[in-house]
Amino acid sequence: MAESAESSKDYFVTTVNEDHATICWGCGLRLLLPTHAPVFKCGWCGAITSQNVNKTETKCLWGRRLQDRCFVTILSVFMLFLICGGVWAVHWFVFSVSYTFGIFHYILTAILAATTVSTFSLSAFRCAGTPPTLLWGSYPVVGKGDLENYTFCHYCVKPKSPRAHHCRSCGTCVLDMDHHCPFIGNCVGAANHRHFIAFLFSAVFSTIYISFISAYAGLHIWPPVKYRSLGHLNGSGRDLAIRAFKEVMLALVSSAVQLSARGLILVYLFVSSVSLQIGLSVLLWQQLCYIYEGKTYLSHLSSQGSGGDHIEEKGCQNIFRFFGCPYSIFRYLPTLRNSPKRHTK
């Protein structure tokens, strides 16, 4: 009886419910779950498996790509118009001021145009960032922790890095994806994020110069403004201000009718460049704020959704690191004495 009791303690036989057994996609090992878990992590390779995957069809992928190509074409034509139209519209004016000013204008225009077009091309036509290729699916090949926090992309049918995100517009996974920009027809990721920021800087400086030179040249060719009864307005307060505003607007419209084709192009260049300048400046400031915090736009959304469980320090070193400056420069930066900030990579 004693031997029977000892044997019952040494061996325990039970049945396994097949509903609680599953296969890890990362290493191929059979895992026994205590309960039905929709999301679980392999204890060997570290891969995360989600059993509740709602994969949607990507039938409109070609439509999205066509839409992106249309945006890129429109933006390319618009940039070409700003460059060529601006050069033609102010050619007579810059050399009428002085020969030196004309040469300076053309050199600066060539630098800004070449920088803007080249950075735009690198942002639009360069791969945004391909996640690293890893071996997976077999236990002898996958070592312990090789797929730590990796998930499986059911669209690309391959492992997806924790730093990667699948873009349904591009139809591929992008490393350190910030967002999908329709105006460049491409994602902004690890491989072209610097070029995208450089494009924004160049575009902002270019629009500032276009608005300045077009306004300066337009003032010299604008026809004389004739006011009808501005000096004979009576009244006070709000009514007087409204009548004066209407009188000024009517005088400007009447004089604008007499503008030549060159003058109309200058007006259009000024309005469009100022509009672009405001929009691009807001986007550039937002991007620099995310880089300063060590985040991307998608990681910012993720940190808001998760409540910001990860902690990371903000600082100028993130900006220098983003642009590839050597680490030795960080020692000369002023240290921030702020408390650690919440952040998700």
mmCIF file of C-alpha atoms in Angstrom, residues 171-322:
data_model
loop_
_atom_site.group_PDB
_atom_site.id
_atom_site.type_symbol
_atom_site.label_atom_id
_atom_site.label_comp_id
_atom_site.label_asym_id
_atom_site.label_seq_id
_atom_site.Cartn_x
_atom_site.Cartn_y
_atom_site.Cartn_z
ATOM 1 C CA GLY A 171 0.535 46.914 -48.932
ATOM 2 C CA THR A 172 3.681 46.271 -46.913
ATOM 3 C CA CYS A 173 5.126 46.545 -43.403
ATOM 4 C CA VAL A 174 7.163 49.686 -42.717
ATOM 5 C CA LEU A 175 9.845 49.988 -40.043
ATOM 6 C CA ASP A 176 9.366 52.944 -37.646
ATOM 7 C CA MET A 177 6.370 54.122 -39.661
ATOM 8 C CA ASP A 178 5.304 57.690 -38.885
ATOM 9 C CA HIS A 179 2.346 58.039 -41.259
ATOM 10 C CA HIS A 180 1.305 57.493 -44.857
ATOM 11 C CA CYS A 181 1.549 60.765 -46.762
ATOM 12 C CA PRO A 182 -0.665 60.908 -49.879
ATOM 13 C CA PHE A 183 1.186 63.933 -51.250
ATOM 14 C CA ILE A 184 4.418 61.986 -51.639
ATOM 15 C CA GLY A 185 2.537 58.753 -52.406
ATOM 16 C CA ASN A 186 4.618 56.879 -49.866
ATOM 17 C CA CYS A 187 4.924 56.070 -46.192
ATOM 18 C CA VAL A 188 7.242 58.044 -43.937
ATOM 19 C CA GLY A 189 9.427 55.515 -42.143
ATOM 20 C CA ALA A 190 12.926 54.736 -40.952
ATOM 21 C CA ALA A 191 14.544 54.957 -44.410
ATOM 22 C CA ASN A 192 13.034 58.233 -45.660
ATOM 23 C CA HIS A 193 11.986 60.139 -42.535
ATOM 24 C CA ARG A 194 15.071 62.376 -42.650
ATOM 25 C CA HIS A 195 14.460 63.150 -46.314
ATOM 26 C CA PHE A 196 10.847 64.018 -45.518
ATOM 27 C CA ILE A 197 11.914 66.453 -42.782
ATOM 28 C CA ALA A 198 14.524 67.945 -45.122
ATOM 29 C CA PHE A 199 11.816 68.343 -47.776
ATOM 30 C CA LEU A 200 9.602 70.210 -45.294
ATOM 31 C CA PHE A 201 12.469 72.534 -44.322
ATOM 32 C CA SER A 202 13.328 73.227 -47.948
ATOM 33 C CA ALA A 203 9.689 73.743 -48.941
ATOM 34 C CA VAL A 204 9.082 76.176 -46.063
ATOM 35 C CA PHE A 205 12.173 78.242 -46.918
ATOM 36 C CA SER A 206 11.242 78.183 -50.603
ATOM 37 C CA THR A 207 7.687 79.400 -49.986
ATOM 38 C CA ILE A 208 8.975 82.161 -47.694
ATOM 39 C CA TYR A 209 11.296 83.388 -50.423
ATOM 40 C CA ILE A 210 8.591 83.095 -53.113
ATOM 41 C CA SER A 211 6.096 85.090 -51.053
ATOM 42 C CA PHE A 212 8.732 87.766 -50.334
ATOM 43 C CA ILE A 213 9.985 88.187 -53.889
ATOM 44 C CA SER A 214 6.500 88.017 -55.448
ATOM 45 C CA ALA A 215 5.131 90.641 -53.022
ATOM 46 C CA TYR A 216 8.167 92.872 -53.559
ATOM 47 C CA ALA A 217 7.893 92.640 -57.334
ATOM 48 C CA GLY A 218 4.092 92.935 -57.322
ATOM 49 C CA LEU A 219 4.168 96.211 -55.423
ATOM 50 C CA HIS A 220 6.286 97.733 -58.187
ATOM 51 C CA ILE A 221 3.923 96.807 -61.026
ATOM 52 C CA TRP A 222 0.590 97.198 -59.232
ATOM 53 C CA PRO A 223 -1.549 99.873 -60.926
ATOM 54 C CA PRO A 224 -2.367 103.027 -58.948
ATOM 55 C CA VAL A 225 -5.196 102.491 -56.491
ATOM 56 C CA LYS A 226 -7.951 105.100 -56.883
ATOM 57 C CA TYR A 227 -10.406 105.575 -54.029
ATOM 58 C CA ARG A 228 -13.788 107.003 -54.902
ATOM 59 C CA SER A 229 -15.087 108.488 -51.679
ATOM 60 C CA LEU A 230 -12.749 107.338 -48.948
ATOM 61 C CA GLY A 231 -12.149 110.889 -47.737
ATOM 62 C CA HIS A 232 -15.844 111.708 -47.622
ATOM 63 C CA LEU A 233 -17.022 108.848 -45.427
ATOM 64 C CA ASN A 234 -19.214 109.921 -42.552
ATOM 65 C CA GLY A 235 -20.215 108.101 -39.420
ATOM 66 C CA SER A 236 -18.347 106.456 -36.605
ATOM 67 C CA GLY A 237 -17.648 103.149 -35.032
ATOM 68 C CA ARG A 238 -18.415 99.857 -36.721
ATOM 69 C CA ASP A 239 -20.376 101.260 -39.688
ATOM 70 C CA LEU A 240 -17.513 103.560 -40.661
ATOM 71 C CA ALA A 241 -14.996 100.713 -40.497
ATOM 72 C CA ILE A 242 -17.208 98.491 -42.686
ATOM 73 C CA ARG A 243 -17.710 101.222 -45.308
ATOM 74 C CA ALA A 244 -13.981 102.003 -45.341
ATOM 75 C CA PHE A 245 -13.139 98.314 -45.766
ATOM 76 C CA LYS A 246 -15.576 97.985 -48.680
ATOM 77 C CA GLU A 247 -14.122 101.084 -50.309
ATOM 78 C CA VAL A 248 -10.563 99.756 -50.038
ATOM 79 C CA MET A 249 -11.540 96.342 -51.411
ATOM 80 C CA LEU A 250 -13.386 97.904 -54.372
ATOM 81 C CA ALA A 251 -10.363 100.064 -55.152
ATOM 82 C CA LEU A 252 -8.021 97.061 -55.028
ATOM 83 C CA VAL A 253 -10.285 94.971 -57.254
ATOM 84 C CA SER A 254 -10.623 97.825 -59.744
ATOM 85 C CA SER A 255 -6.856 98.203 -59.956
ATOM 86 C CA ALA A 256 -6.308 94.419 -60.096
ATOM 87 C CA VAL A 257 -8.400 94.245 -63.265
ATOM 88 C CA GLN A 258 -5.709 96.295 -64.983
ATOM 89 C CA LEU A 259 -2.940 93.868 -64.031
ATOM 90 C CA SER A 260 -0.996 92.128 -66.775
ATOM 91 C CA ALA A 261 -0.539 88.372 -67.002
ATOM 92 C CA ARG A 262 2.766 88.732 -65.182
ATOM 93 C CA GLY A 263 1.061 90.598 -62.355
ATOM 94 C CA LEU A 264 -1.706 87.988 -62.029
ATOM 95 C CA ILE A 265 0.887 85.240 -61.756
ATOM 96 C CA LEU A 266 2.667 87.200 -59.032
ATOM 97 C CA VAL A 267 -0.599 87.509 -57.103
ATOM 98 C CA TYR A 268 -1.228 83.775 -57.449
ATOM 99 C CA LEU A 269 2.334 82.958 -56.402
ATOM 100 C CA PHE A 270 1.982 85.100 -53.298
ATOM 101 C CA VAL A 271 -1.372 83.652 -52.201
ATOM 102 C CA SER A 272 -0.409 80.023 -52.872
ATOM 103 C CA SER A 273 3.032 80.320 -51.254
ATOM 104 C CA VAL A 274 1.617 81.902 -48.097
ATOM 105 C CA SER A 275 -1.050 79.179 -47.865
ATOM 106 C CA LEU A 276 1.539 76.434 -48.314
ATOM 107 C CA GLN A 277 3.876 78.140 -45.905
ATOM 108 C CA ILE A 278 1.301 78.032 -43.104
ATOM 109 C CA GLY A 279 0.340 74.385 -43.675
ATOM 110 C CA LEU A 280 3.905 73.109 -44.069
ATOM 111 C CA SER A 281 5.115 75.064 -41.036
ATOM 112 C CA VAL A 282 2.445 73.467 -38.848
ATOM 113 C CA LEU A 283 3.348 69.999 -40.156
ATOM 114 C CA LEU A 284 7.083 70.621 -39.673
ATOM 115 C CA TRP A 285 6.562 71.850 -36.122
ATOM 116 C CA GLN A 286 4.466 68.780 -35.305
ATOM 117 C CA GLN A 287 7.121 66.465 -36.712
ATOM 118 C CA LEU A 288 9.913 68.170 -34.777
ATOM 119 C CA CYS A 289 7.890 67.925 -31.564
ATOM 120 C CA TYR A 290 7.476 64.169 -32.045
ATOM 121 C CA ILE A 291 11.189 63.782 -32.799
ATOM 122 C CA TYR A 292 12.065 65.828 -29.699
ATOM 123 C CA GLU A 293 9.948 63.431 -27.639
ATOM 124 C CA GLY A 294 11.541 60.413 -29.321
ATOM 125 C CA LYS A 295 8.282 59.305 -30.911
ATOM 126 C CA THR A 296 6.529 58.964 -34.236
ATOM 127 C CA TYR A 297 2.946 59.912 -35.008
ATOM 128 C CA LEU A 298 1.766 56.298 -34.686
ATOM 129 C CA SER A 299 3.665 55.728 -31.442
ATOM 130 C CA HIS A 300 2.121 58.943 -30.132
ATOM 131 C CA LEU A 301 -1.341 57.525 -30.830
ATOM 132 C CA SER A 302 -0.348 54.220 -29.231
ATOM 133 C CA SER A 303 0.928 55.947 -26.097
ATOM 134 C CA GLN A 304 -2.360 57.819 -25.769
ATOM 135 C CA GLY A 305 -4.342 54.603 -26.144
ATOM 136 C CA SER A 306 -2.233 52.669 -23.633
ATOM 137 C CA GLY A 307 -2.008 55.506 -21.136
ATOM 138 C CA GLY A 308 1.762 56.014 -21.676
ATOM 139 C CA ASP A 309 3.151 53.066 -19.751
ATOM 140 C CA HIS A 310 6.662 53.439 -21.184
ATOM 141 C CA ILE A 311 8.959 56.164 -19.921
ATOM 142 C CA GLU A 312 11.477 57.993 -22.049
ATOM 143 C CA GLU A 313 13.330 61.258 -21.582
ATOM 144 C CA LYS A 314 12.643 64.128 -23.918
ATOM 145 C CA GLY A 315 15.544 66.235 -25.102
ATOM 146 C CA CYS A 316 17.524 67.777 -27.927
ATOM 147 C CA GLN A 317 19.648 64.623 -28.065
ATOM 148 C CA ASN A 318 16.705 62.922 -29.785
ATOM 149 C CA ILE A 319 16.833 65.489 -32.588
ATOM 150 C CA PHE A 320 20.604 65.144 -32.993
ATOM 151 C CA ARG A 321 20.316 61.366 -32.927
ATOM 152 C CA PHE A 322 17.551 61.507 -35.548
#
